Short mmCIF file of C-alpha atoms in Angstrom, two decimals:
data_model
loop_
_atom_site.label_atom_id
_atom_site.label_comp_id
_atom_site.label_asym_id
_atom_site.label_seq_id
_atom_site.Cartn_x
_atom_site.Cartn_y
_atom_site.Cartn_z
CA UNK A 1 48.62 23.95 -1.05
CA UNK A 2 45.33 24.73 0.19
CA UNK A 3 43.59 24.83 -3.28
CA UNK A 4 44.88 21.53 -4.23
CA UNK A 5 43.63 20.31 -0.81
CA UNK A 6 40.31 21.94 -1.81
CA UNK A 7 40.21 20.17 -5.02
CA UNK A 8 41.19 16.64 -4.25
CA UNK A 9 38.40 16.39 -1.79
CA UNK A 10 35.46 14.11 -3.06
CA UNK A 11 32.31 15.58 -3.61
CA UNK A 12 29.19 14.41 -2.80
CA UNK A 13 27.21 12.41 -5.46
CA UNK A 14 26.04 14.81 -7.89
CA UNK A 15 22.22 15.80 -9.81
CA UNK A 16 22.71 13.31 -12.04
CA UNK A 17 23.47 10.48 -10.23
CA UNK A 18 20.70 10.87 -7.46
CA UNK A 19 18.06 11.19 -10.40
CA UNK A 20 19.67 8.28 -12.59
CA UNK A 21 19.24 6.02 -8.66
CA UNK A 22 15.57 6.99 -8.54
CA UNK A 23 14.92 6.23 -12.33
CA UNK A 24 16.79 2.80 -11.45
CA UNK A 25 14.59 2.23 -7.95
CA UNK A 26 11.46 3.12 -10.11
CA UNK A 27 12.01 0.83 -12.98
CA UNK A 28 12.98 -1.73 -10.47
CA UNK A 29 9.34 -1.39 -8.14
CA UNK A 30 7.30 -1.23 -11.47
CA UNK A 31 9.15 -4.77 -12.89
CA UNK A 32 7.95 -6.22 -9.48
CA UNK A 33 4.53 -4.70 -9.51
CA UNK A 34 4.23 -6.16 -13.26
CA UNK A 35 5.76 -9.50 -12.42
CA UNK A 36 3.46 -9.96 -9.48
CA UNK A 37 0.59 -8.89 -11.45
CA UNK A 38 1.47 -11.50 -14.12
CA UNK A 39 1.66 -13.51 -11.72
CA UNK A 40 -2.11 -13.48 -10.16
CA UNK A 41 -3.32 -13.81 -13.38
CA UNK A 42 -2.12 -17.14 -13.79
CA UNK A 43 -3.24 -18.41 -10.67
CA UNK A 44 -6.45 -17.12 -10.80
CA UNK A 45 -6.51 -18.64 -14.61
CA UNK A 46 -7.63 -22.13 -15.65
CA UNK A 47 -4.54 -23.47 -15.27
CA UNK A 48 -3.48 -22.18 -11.43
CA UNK A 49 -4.14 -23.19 -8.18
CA UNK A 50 -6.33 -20.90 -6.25
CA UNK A 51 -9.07 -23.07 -6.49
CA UNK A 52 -7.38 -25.68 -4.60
CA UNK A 53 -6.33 -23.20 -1.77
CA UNK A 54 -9.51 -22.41 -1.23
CA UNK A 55 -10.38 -25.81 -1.40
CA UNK A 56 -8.08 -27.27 1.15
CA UNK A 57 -8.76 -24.67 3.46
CA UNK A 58 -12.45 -24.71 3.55
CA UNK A 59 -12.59 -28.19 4.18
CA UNK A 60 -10.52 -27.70 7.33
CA UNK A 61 -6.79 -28.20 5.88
CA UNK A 62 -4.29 -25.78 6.06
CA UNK A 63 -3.47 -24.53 3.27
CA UNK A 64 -1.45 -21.28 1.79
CA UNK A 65 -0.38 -19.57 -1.51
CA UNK A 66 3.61 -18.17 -1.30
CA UNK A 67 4.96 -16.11 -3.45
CA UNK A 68 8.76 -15.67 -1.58
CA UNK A 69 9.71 -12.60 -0.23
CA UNK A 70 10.72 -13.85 3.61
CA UNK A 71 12.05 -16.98 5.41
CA UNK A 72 9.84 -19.90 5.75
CA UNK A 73 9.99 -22.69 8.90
CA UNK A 74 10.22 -25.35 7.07
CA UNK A 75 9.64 -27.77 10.01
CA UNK A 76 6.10 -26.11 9.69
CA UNK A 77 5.61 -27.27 5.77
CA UNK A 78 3.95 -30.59 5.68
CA UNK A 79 4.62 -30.67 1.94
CA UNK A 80 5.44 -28.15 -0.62
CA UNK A 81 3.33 -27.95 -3.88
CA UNK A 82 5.43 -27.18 -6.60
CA UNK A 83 3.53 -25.68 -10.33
CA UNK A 84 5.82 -25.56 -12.65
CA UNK A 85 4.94 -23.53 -15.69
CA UNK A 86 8.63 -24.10 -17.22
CA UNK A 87 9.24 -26.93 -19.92
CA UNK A 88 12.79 -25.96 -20.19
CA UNK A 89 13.55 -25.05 -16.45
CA UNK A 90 17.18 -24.50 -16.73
CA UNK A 91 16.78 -22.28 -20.04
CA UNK A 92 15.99 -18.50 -20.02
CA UNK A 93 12.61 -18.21 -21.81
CA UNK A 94 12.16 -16.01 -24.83
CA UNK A 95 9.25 -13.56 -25.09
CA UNK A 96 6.50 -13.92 -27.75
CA UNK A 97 6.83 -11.34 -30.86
CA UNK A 98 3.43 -11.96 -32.01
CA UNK A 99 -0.14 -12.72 -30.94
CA UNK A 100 0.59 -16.80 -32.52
CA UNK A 101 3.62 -17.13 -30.29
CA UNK A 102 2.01 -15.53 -27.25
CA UNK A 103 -0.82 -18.39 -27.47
CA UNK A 104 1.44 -21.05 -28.43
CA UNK A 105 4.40 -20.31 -25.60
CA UNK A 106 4.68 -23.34 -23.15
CA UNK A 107 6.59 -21.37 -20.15
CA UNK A 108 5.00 -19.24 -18.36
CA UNK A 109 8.12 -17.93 -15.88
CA UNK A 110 11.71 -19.22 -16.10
CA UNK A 111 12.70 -21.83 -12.76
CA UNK A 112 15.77 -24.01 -12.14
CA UNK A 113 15.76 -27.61 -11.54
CA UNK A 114 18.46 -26.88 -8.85
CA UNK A 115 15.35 -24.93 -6.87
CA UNK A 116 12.86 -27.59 -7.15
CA UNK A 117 15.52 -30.16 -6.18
CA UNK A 118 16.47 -28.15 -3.06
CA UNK A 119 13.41 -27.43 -1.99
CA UNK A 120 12.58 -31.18 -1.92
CA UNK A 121 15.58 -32.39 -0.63
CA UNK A 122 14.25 -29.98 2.57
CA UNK A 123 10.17 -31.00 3.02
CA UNK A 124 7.80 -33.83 1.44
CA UNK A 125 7.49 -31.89 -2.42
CA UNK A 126 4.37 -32.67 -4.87
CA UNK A 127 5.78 -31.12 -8.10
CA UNK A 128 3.09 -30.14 -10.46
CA UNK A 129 4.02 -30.72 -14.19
CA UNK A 130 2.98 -28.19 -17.35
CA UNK A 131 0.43 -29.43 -19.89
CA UNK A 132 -1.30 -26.52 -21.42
CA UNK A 133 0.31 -24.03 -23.32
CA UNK A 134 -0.28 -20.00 -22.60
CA UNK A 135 -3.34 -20.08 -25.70
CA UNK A 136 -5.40 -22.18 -23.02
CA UNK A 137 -5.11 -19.41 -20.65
CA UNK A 138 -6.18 -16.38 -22.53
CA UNK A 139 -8.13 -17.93 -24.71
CA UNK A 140 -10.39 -20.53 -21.98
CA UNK A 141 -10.25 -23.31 -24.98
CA UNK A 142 -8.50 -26.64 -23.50
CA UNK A 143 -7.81 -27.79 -27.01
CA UNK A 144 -5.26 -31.02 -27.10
CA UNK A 145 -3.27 -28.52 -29.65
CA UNK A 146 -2.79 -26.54 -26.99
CA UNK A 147 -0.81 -28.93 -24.91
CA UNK A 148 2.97 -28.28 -24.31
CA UNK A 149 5.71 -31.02 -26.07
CA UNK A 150 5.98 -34.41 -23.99
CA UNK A 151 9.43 -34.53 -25.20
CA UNK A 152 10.32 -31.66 -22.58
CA UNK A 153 8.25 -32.92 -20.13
CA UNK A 154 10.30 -36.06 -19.99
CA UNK A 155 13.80 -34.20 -19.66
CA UNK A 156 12.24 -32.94 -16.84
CA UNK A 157 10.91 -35.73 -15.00
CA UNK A 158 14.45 -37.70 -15.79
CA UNK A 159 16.36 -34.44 -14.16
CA UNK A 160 14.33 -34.65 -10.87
CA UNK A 161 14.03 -38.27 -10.17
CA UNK A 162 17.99 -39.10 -11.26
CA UNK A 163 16.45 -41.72 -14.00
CA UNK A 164 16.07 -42.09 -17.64
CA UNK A 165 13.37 -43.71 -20.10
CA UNK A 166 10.29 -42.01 -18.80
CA UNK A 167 7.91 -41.63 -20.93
CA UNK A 168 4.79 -39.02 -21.19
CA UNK A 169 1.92 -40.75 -22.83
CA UNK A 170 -1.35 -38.81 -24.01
CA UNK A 171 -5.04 -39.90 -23.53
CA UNK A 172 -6.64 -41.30 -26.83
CA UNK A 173 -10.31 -40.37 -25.60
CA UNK A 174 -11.47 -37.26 -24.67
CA UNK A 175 -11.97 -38.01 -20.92
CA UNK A 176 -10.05 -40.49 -18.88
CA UNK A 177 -11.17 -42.21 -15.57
CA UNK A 178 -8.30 -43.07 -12.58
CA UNK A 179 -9.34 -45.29 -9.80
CA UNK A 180 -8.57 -44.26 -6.37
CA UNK A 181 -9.24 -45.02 -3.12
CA UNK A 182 -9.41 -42.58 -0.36
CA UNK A 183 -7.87 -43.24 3.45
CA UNK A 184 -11.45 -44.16 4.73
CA UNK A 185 -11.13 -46.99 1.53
CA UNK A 186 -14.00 -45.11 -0.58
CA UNK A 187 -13.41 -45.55 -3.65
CA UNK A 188 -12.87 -42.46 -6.27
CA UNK A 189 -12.69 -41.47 -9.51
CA UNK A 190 -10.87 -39.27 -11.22
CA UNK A 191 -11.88 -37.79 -14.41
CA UNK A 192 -9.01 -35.86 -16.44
CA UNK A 193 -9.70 -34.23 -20.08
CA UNK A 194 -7.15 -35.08 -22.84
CA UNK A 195 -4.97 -36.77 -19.38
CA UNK A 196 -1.41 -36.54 -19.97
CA UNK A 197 0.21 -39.55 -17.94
CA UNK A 198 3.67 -40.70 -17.63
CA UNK A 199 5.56 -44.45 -16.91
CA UNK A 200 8.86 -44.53 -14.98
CA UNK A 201 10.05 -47.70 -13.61
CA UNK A 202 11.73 -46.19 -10.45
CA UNK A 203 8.20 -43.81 -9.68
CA UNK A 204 5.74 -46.18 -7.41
CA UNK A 205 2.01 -45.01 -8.79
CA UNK A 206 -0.85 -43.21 -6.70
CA UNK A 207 -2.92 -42.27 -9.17
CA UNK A 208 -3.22 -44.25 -12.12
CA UNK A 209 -1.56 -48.06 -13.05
CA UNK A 210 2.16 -48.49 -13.70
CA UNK A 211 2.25 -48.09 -17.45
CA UNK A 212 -0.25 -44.80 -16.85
CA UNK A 213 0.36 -43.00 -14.04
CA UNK A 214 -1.04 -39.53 -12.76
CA UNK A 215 0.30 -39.15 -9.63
CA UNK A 216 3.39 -41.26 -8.94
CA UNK A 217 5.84 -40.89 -5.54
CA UNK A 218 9.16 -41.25 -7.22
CA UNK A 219 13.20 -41.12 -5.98
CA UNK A 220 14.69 -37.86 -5.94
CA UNK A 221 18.17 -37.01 -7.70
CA UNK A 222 21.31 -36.16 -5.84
CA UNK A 223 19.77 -36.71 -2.60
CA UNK A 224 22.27 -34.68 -0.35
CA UNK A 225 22.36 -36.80 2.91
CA UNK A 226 22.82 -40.34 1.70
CA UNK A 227 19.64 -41.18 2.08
CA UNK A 228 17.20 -41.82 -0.82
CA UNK A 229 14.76 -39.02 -0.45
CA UNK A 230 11.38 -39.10 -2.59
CA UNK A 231 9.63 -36.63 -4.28
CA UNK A 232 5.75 -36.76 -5.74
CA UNK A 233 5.14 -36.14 -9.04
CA UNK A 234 1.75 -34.79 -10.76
CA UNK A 235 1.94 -35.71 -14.75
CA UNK A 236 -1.47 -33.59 -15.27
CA UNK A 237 -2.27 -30.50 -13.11
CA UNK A 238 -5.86 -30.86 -14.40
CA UNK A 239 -5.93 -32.89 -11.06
CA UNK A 240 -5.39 -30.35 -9.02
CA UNK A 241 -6.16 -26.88 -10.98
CA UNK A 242 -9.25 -24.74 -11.57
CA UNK A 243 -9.84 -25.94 -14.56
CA UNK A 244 -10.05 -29.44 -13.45
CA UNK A 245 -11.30 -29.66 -9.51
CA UNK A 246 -14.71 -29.44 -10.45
CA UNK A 247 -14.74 -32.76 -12.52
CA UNK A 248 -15.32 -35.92 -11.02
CA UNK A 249 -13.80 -36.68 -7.98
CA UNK A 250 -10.84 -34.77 -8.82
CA UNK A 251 -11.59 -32.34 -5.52
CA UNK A 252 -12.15 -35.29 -3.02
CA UNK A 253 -8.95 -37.12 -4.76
CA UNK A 254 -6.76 -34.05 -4.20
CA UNK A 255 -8.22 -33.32 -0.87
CA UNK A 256 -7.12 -36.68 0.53
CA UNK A 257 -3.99 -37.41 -1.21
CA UNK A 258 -2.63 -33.83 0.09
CA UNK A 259 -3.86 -34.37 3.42
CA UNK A 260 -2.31 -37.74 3.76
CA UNK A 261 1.04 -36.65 2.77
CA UNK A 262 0.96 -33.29 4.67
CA UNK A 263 -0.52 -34.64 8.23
CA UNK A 264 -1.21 -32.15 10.24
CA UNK A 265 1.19 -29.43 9.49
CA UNK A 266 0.68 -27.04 6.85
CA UNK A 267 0.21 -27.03 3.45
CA UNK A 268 1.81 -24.87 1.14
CA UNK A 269 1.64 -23.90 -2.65
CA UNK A 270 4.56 -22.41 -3.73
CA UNK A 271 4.83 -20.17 -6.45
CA UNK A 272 8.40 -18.45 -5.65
CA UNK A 273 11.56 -19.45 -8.16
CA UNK A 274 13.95 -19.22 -5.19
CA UNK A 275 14.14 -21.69 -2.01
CA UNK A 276 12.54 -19.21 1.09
CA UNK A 277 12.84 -22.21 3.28
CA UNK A 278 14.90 -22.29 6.56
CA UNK A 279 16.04 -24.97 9.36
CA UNK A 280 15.52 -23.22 12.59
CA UNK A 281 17.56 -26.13 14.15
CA UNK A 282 20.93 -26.35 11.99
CA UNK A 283 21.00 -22.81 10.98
CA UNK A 284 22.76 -20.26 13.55
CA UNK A 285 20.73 -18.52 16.02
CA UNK A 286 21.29 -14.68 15.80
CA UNK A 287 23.01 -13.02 17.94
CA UNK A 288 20.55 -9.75 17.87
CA UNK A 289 16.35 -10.38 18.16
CA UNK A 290 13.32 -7.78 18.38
CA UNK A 291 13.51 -8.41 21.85
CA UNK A 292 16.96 -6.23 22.01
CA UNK A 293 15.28 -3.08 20.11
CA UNK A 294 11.88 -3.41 22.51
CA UNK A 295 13.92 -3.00 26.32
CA UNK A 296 14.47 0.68 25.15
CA UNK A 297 10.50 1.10 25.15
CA UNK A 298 10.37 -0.33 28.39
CA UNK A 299 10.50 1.03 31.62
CA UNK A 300 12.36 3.48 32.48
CA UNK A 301 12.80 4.66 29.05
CA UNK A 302 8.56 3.90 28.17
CA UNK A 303 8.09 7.56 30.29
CA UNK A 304 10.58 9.26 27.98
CA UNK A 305 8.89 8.22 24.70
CA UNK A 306 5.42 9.07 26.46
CA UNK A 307 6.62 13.05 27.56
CA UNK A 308 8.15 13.08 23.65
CA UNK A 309 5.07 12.07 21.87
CA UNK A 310 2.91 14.12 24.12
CA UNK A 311 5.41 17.07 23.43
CA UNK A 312 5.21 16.16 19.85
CA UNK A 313 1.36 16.21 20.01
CA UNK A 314 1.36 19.50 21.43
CA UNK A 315 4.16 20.98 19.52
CA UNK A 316 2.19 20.01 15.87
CA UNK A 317 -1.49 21.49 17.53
CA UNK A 318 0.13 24.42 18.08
CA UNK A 319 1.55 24.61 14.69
CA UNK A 320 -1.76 23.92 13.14
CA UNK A 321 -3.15 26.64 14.79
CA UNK A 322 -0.56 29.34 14.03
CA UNK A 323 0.37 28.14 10.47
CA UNK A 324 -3.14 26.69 9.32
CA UNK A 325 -5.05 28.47 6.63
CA UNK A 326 -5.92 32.16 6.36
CA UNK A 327 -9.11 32.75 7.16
CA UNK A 328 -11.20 34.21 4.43
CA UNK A 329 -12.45 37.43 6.17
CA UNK A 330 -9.35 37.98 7.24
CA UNK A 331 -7.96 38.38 3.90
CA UNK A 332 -9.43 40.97 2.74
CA UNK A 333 -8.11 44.51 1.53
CA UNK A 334 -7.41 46.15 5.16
CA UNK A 335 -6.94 43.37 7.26
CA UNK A 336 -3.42 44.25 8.50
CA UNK A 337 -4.61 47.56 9.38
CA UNK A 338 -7.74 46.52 11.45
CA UNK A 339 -5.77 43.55 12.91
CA UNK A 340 -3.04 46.49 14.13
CA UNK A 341 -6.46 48.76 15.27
CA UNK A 342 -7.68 45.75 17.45
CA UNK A 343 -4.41 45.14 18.94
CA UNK A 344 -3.90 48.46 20.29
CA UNK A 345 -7.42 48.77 21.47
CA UNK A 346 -6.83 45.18 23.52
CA UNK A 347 -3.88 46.55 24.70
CA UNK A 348 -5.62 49.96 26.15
CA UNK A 349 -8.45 48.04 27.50
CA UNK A 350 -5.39 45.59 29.54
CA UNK A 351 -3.61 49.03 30.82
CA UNK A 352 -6.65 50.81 31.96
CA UNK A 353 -6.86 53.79 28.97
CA UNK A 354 -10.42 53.83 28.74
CA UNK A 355 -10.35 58.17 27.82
CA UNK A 356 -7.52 57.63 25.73
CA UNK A 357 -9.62 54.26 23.87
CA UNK A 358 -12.32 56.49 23.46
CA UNK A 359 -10.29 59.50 21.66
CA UNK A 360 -9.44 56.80 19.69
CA UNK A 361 -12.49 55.46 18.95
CA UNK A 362 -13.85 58.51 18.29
CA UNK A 363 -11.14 59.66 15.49
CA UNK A 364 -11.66 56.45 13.90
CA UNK A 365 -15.61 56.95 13.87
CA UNK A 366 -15.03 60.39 11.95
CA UNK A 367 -13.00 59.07 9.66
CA UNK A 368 -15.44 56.03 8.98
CA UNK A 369 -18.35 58.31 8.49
CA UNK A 370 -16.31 60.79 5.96
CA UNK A 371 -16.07 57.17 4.08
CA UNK A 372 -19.24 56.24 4.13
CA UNK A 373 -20.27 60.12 2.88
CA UNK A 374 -17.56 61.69 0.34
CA UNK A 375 -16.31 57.71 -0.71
CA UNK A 376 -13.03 56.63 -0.61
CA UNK A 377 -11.59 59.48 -3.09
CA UNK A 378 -13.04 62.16 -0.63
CA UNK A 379 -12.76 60.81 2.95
CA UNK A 380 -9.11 61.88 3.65
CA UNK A 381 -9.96 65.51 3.17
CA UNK A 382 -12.58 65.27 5.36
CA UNK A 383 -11.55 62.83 7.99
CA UNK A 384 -9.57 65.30 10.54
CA UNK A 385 -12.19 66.57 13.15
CA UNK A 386 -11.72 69.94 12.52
CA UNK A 387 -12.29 69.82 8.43
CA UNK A 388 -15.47 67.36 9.08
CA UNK A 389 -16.88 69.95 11.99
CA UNK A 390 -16.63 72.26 9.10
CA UNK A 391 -18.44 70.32 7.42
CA UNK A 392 -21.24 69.64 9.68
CA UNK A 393 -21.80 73.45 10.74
CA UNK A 394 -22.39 73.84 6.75
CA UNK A 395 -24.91 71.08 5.99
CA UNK A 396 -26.11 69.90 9.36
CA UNK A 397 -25.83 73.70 11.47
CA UNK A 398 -28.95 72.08 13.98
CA UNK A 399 -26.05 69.12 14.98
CA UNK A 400 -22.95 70.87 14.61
CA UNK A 401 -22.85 72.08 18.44
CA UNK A 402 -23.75 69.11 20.08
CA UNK A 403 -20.85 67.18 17.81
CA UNK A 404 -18.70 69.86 18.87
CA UNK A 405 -19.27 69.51 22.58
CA UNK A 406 -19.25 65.97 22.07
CA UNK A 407 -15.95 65.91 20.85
CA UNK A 408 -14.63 68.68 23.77
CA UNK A 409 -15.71 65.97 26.37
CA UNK A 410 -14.26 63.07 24.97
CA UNK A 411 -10.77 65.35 24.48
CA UNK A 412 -11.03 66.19 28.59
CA UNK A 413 -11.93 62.32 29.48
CA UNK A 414 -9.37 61.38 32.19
CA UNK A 415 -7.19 57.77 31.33
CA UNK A 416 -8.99 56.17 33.66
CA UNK A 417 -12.99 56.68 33.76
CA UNK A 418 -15.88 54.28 35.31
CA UNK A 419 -17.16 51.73 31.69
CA UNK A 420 -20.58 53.59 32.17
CA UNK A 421 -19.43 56.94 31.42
CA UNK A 422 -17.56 55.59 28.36
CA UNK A 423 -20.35 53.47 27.42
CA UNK A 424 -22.21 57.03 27.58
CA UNK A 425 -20.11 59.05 25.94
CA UNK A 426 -19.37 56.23 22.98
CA UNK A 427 -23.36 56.47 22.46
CA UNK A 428 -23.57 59.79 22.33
CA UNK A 429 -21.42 60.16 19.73
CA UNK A 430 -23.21 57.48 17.76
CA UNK A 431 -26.36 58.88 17.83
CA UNK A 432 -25.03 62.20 16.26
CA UNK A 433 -22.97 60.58 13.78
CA UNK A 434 -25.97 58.37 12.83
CA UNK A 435 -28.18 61.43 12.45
CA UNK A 436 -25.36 63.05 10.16
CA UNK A 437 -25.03 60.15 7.94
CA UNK A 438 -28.45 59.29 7.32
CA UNK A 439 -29.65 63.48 6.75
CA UNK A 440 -31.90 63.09 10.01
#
């Protein structure tokens, strides 16, 4: 009974599965990294909208780039900005095989109508039509080749504003010239290469005449509270774009319009393909805030956290310290042994054994200087005091009696002697040693 039990109990996830989630995790962060790399290349291309960013906001308006990613106040948004680089917004686009279809693809990133007509249905919306295809963008040519197919254009204009019959109309000069005038009634000009313009008899014109508008405020389909809501639409984003801010007036045109529809709130380009945008009045209020996690670092809890971290800080500068690296000259062939010698000698010096330190010393001193003479291969034989007194009455017979009365003295020291006399007798020794060694 007890086996089955054993076996019917579920396991934890296994090797496989923990590696196959972190493969999955990994593939996901480097799609994002990719996408959002894509992405700043467009709008730092020709054809995006950094330029006017920078634009707005140096000349006092303000302005922001969003990509999505959190929950935007949309009582804040003065009006939304809207690129879209999608001709068939409510089709999944296919990717380019070769170098020709790369330059000649007209969407950039798939988007759904259903998000642009949310997102206006919420705040005041310019949406920013496609005109060039991706072969402007790589290659810097504005070529009138290069321009995406009016025919999708349309479809898209008709899904947003509810209508039908509008009708994209291209520019049979090279450069095109809009009248404008600004809110101060100076009068502008717009200059637009190859200008793609639309007509719609439901769209009221900004830009540009009723049968050739470039900037038109039009109705807005399936308006969700009754009312009729209105949305601005942008037939050529050479208005607007880096390519085209520097001609004409195009920067003073964009800068006013924008302005005037956005007041004094902000203004936003929006690059996301989701709606980030939130009612902070009809949506529910949550229950839990920041404010609930911050009382526990609040008095009386704030002198817990302190005592922790500065137990924390002491507990990891101690570890350093212990478990930091090994010192070189410590390392060494020996080290344990002389670490062992200077440990016991610390600990004689604490208990008061100064005669028995010195005995000590002294053995070790022998045995040093039968090192230093015979080498390593020798020394044993000759480190005991007896076989290295032998020694000395053979080769050194002027020393060998003083060495041997040296040694008698240390050997009757007391455990507890005055530091001068050990300081005395510890030089003594050293001086005969030092004579020995060096054949004085």
């Amino acid at each position: 009974m007890s086996e089955s039990a054993a076996n019917t109990r579920p396991k934890g996830p296994s090797l496989e599965t923990a590696v196959i989630a972190l493969i999955c995790v990994a593939v996901l962060i480097a799609g994002w990294y990719i996408l959002s790399q894509r992405q700043q290349v467009l709008r730092r291309s020709p054809a995006g909208l950094d330029g006017l960013q920078v634009w707005l906001a140096t000349n006092g308006a303000s302005a922001q780039n969003f990509a999505g990613g959190w929950l935007m106040d949309q009582t804040a948004v003065g009006l939304l900005v809207v690129p879209l680089y999608d001709t068939l917004p409510d089709s999944e686009r296919s990717s380019p095989r070769t170098k020709e279809e790369l330059l000649l693809q007209q969407d950039e990133y798939d988007l759904a109508t259903a998000v642009v007509l949310e997102k206006a249905e919420r705040v005041p919306t310019l949406l920013v039509l496609p005109k060039w295809r991706s072969g402007m963008r790589l290659t810097g040519l504005a070529h009138p080749f290069l321009k995406v197919e009016a025919d999708r254009l349309q479809t898209i204009v008709n899904k947003v504003t509810g209508t039908s019959g509008t009708k994209i109309a291209a520019a049979t000069r090279p450069f095109s010239d809009f009248r404008y005038q600004s809110q101060q009634g100076e009068p502008l000009r717009a200059e637009i290469y190859a200008a793609q313009t639309f007509a719609n008899e439901a769209c009221r014109p900004i830009v540009g005449d009723t049968g050739a508008m470039l900037l038109a405020d039009c109705p807005l389909a399936d308006a969700g509270d009754g009312e009729q809501d209105r949305i601005l639409v942008l037939s050529d984003p050479d208005l607007i774009n880096n390519h085209g801010l520097r001609l004409g007036d195009n920067a003073g045109i964009a800068l006013d319009v924008l302005t005037e529809k956005a007041g004094t709130r902000n203004i936003v380009i929006d690059y996301s393909r989701s709606s980030w945008l939130r009612d902070p009045v009809s949506e529910p209020k949550r229950e839990r805030t920041w404010e609930d996690l911050l009382r526990f670092f609040g008095p009386p809890f704030l002198t817990l956290w302190l005592g922790t971290a500065l137990l924390l800080g002491l507990a990891l500068w101690r570890s350093f310290i212990r478990y930091g690296p090994i010192r070189d000259e410590e390392a060494g062939p020996g080290a344990g042994k002389d670490l062992a010698v200077q440990a016991r000698a610390r600990l004689m010096r604490l208990s008061g054994q100064d005669g028995a330190l010195i005995r000590e010393y002294a053995t070790a001193r022998i045995s040093a200087t039968a090192s230093a003479l015979f080498g390593p291969a020798h020394a044993r034989h000759y480190a005991g005091e007896d076989a290295f007194l032998t020694y000395t009455e053979r080769r050194h017979p002027a020393l060998a009696p003083r060495l041997r009365a040296i040694l008698a003295d240390i050997r009757k020291l007391p455990a507890r002697l005055p530091a001068t006399e050990a300081i005395q007798q510890i030089d003594q020794l050293e001086q005969v040693l030092e004579q020995i060694t060096h054949d004085a």
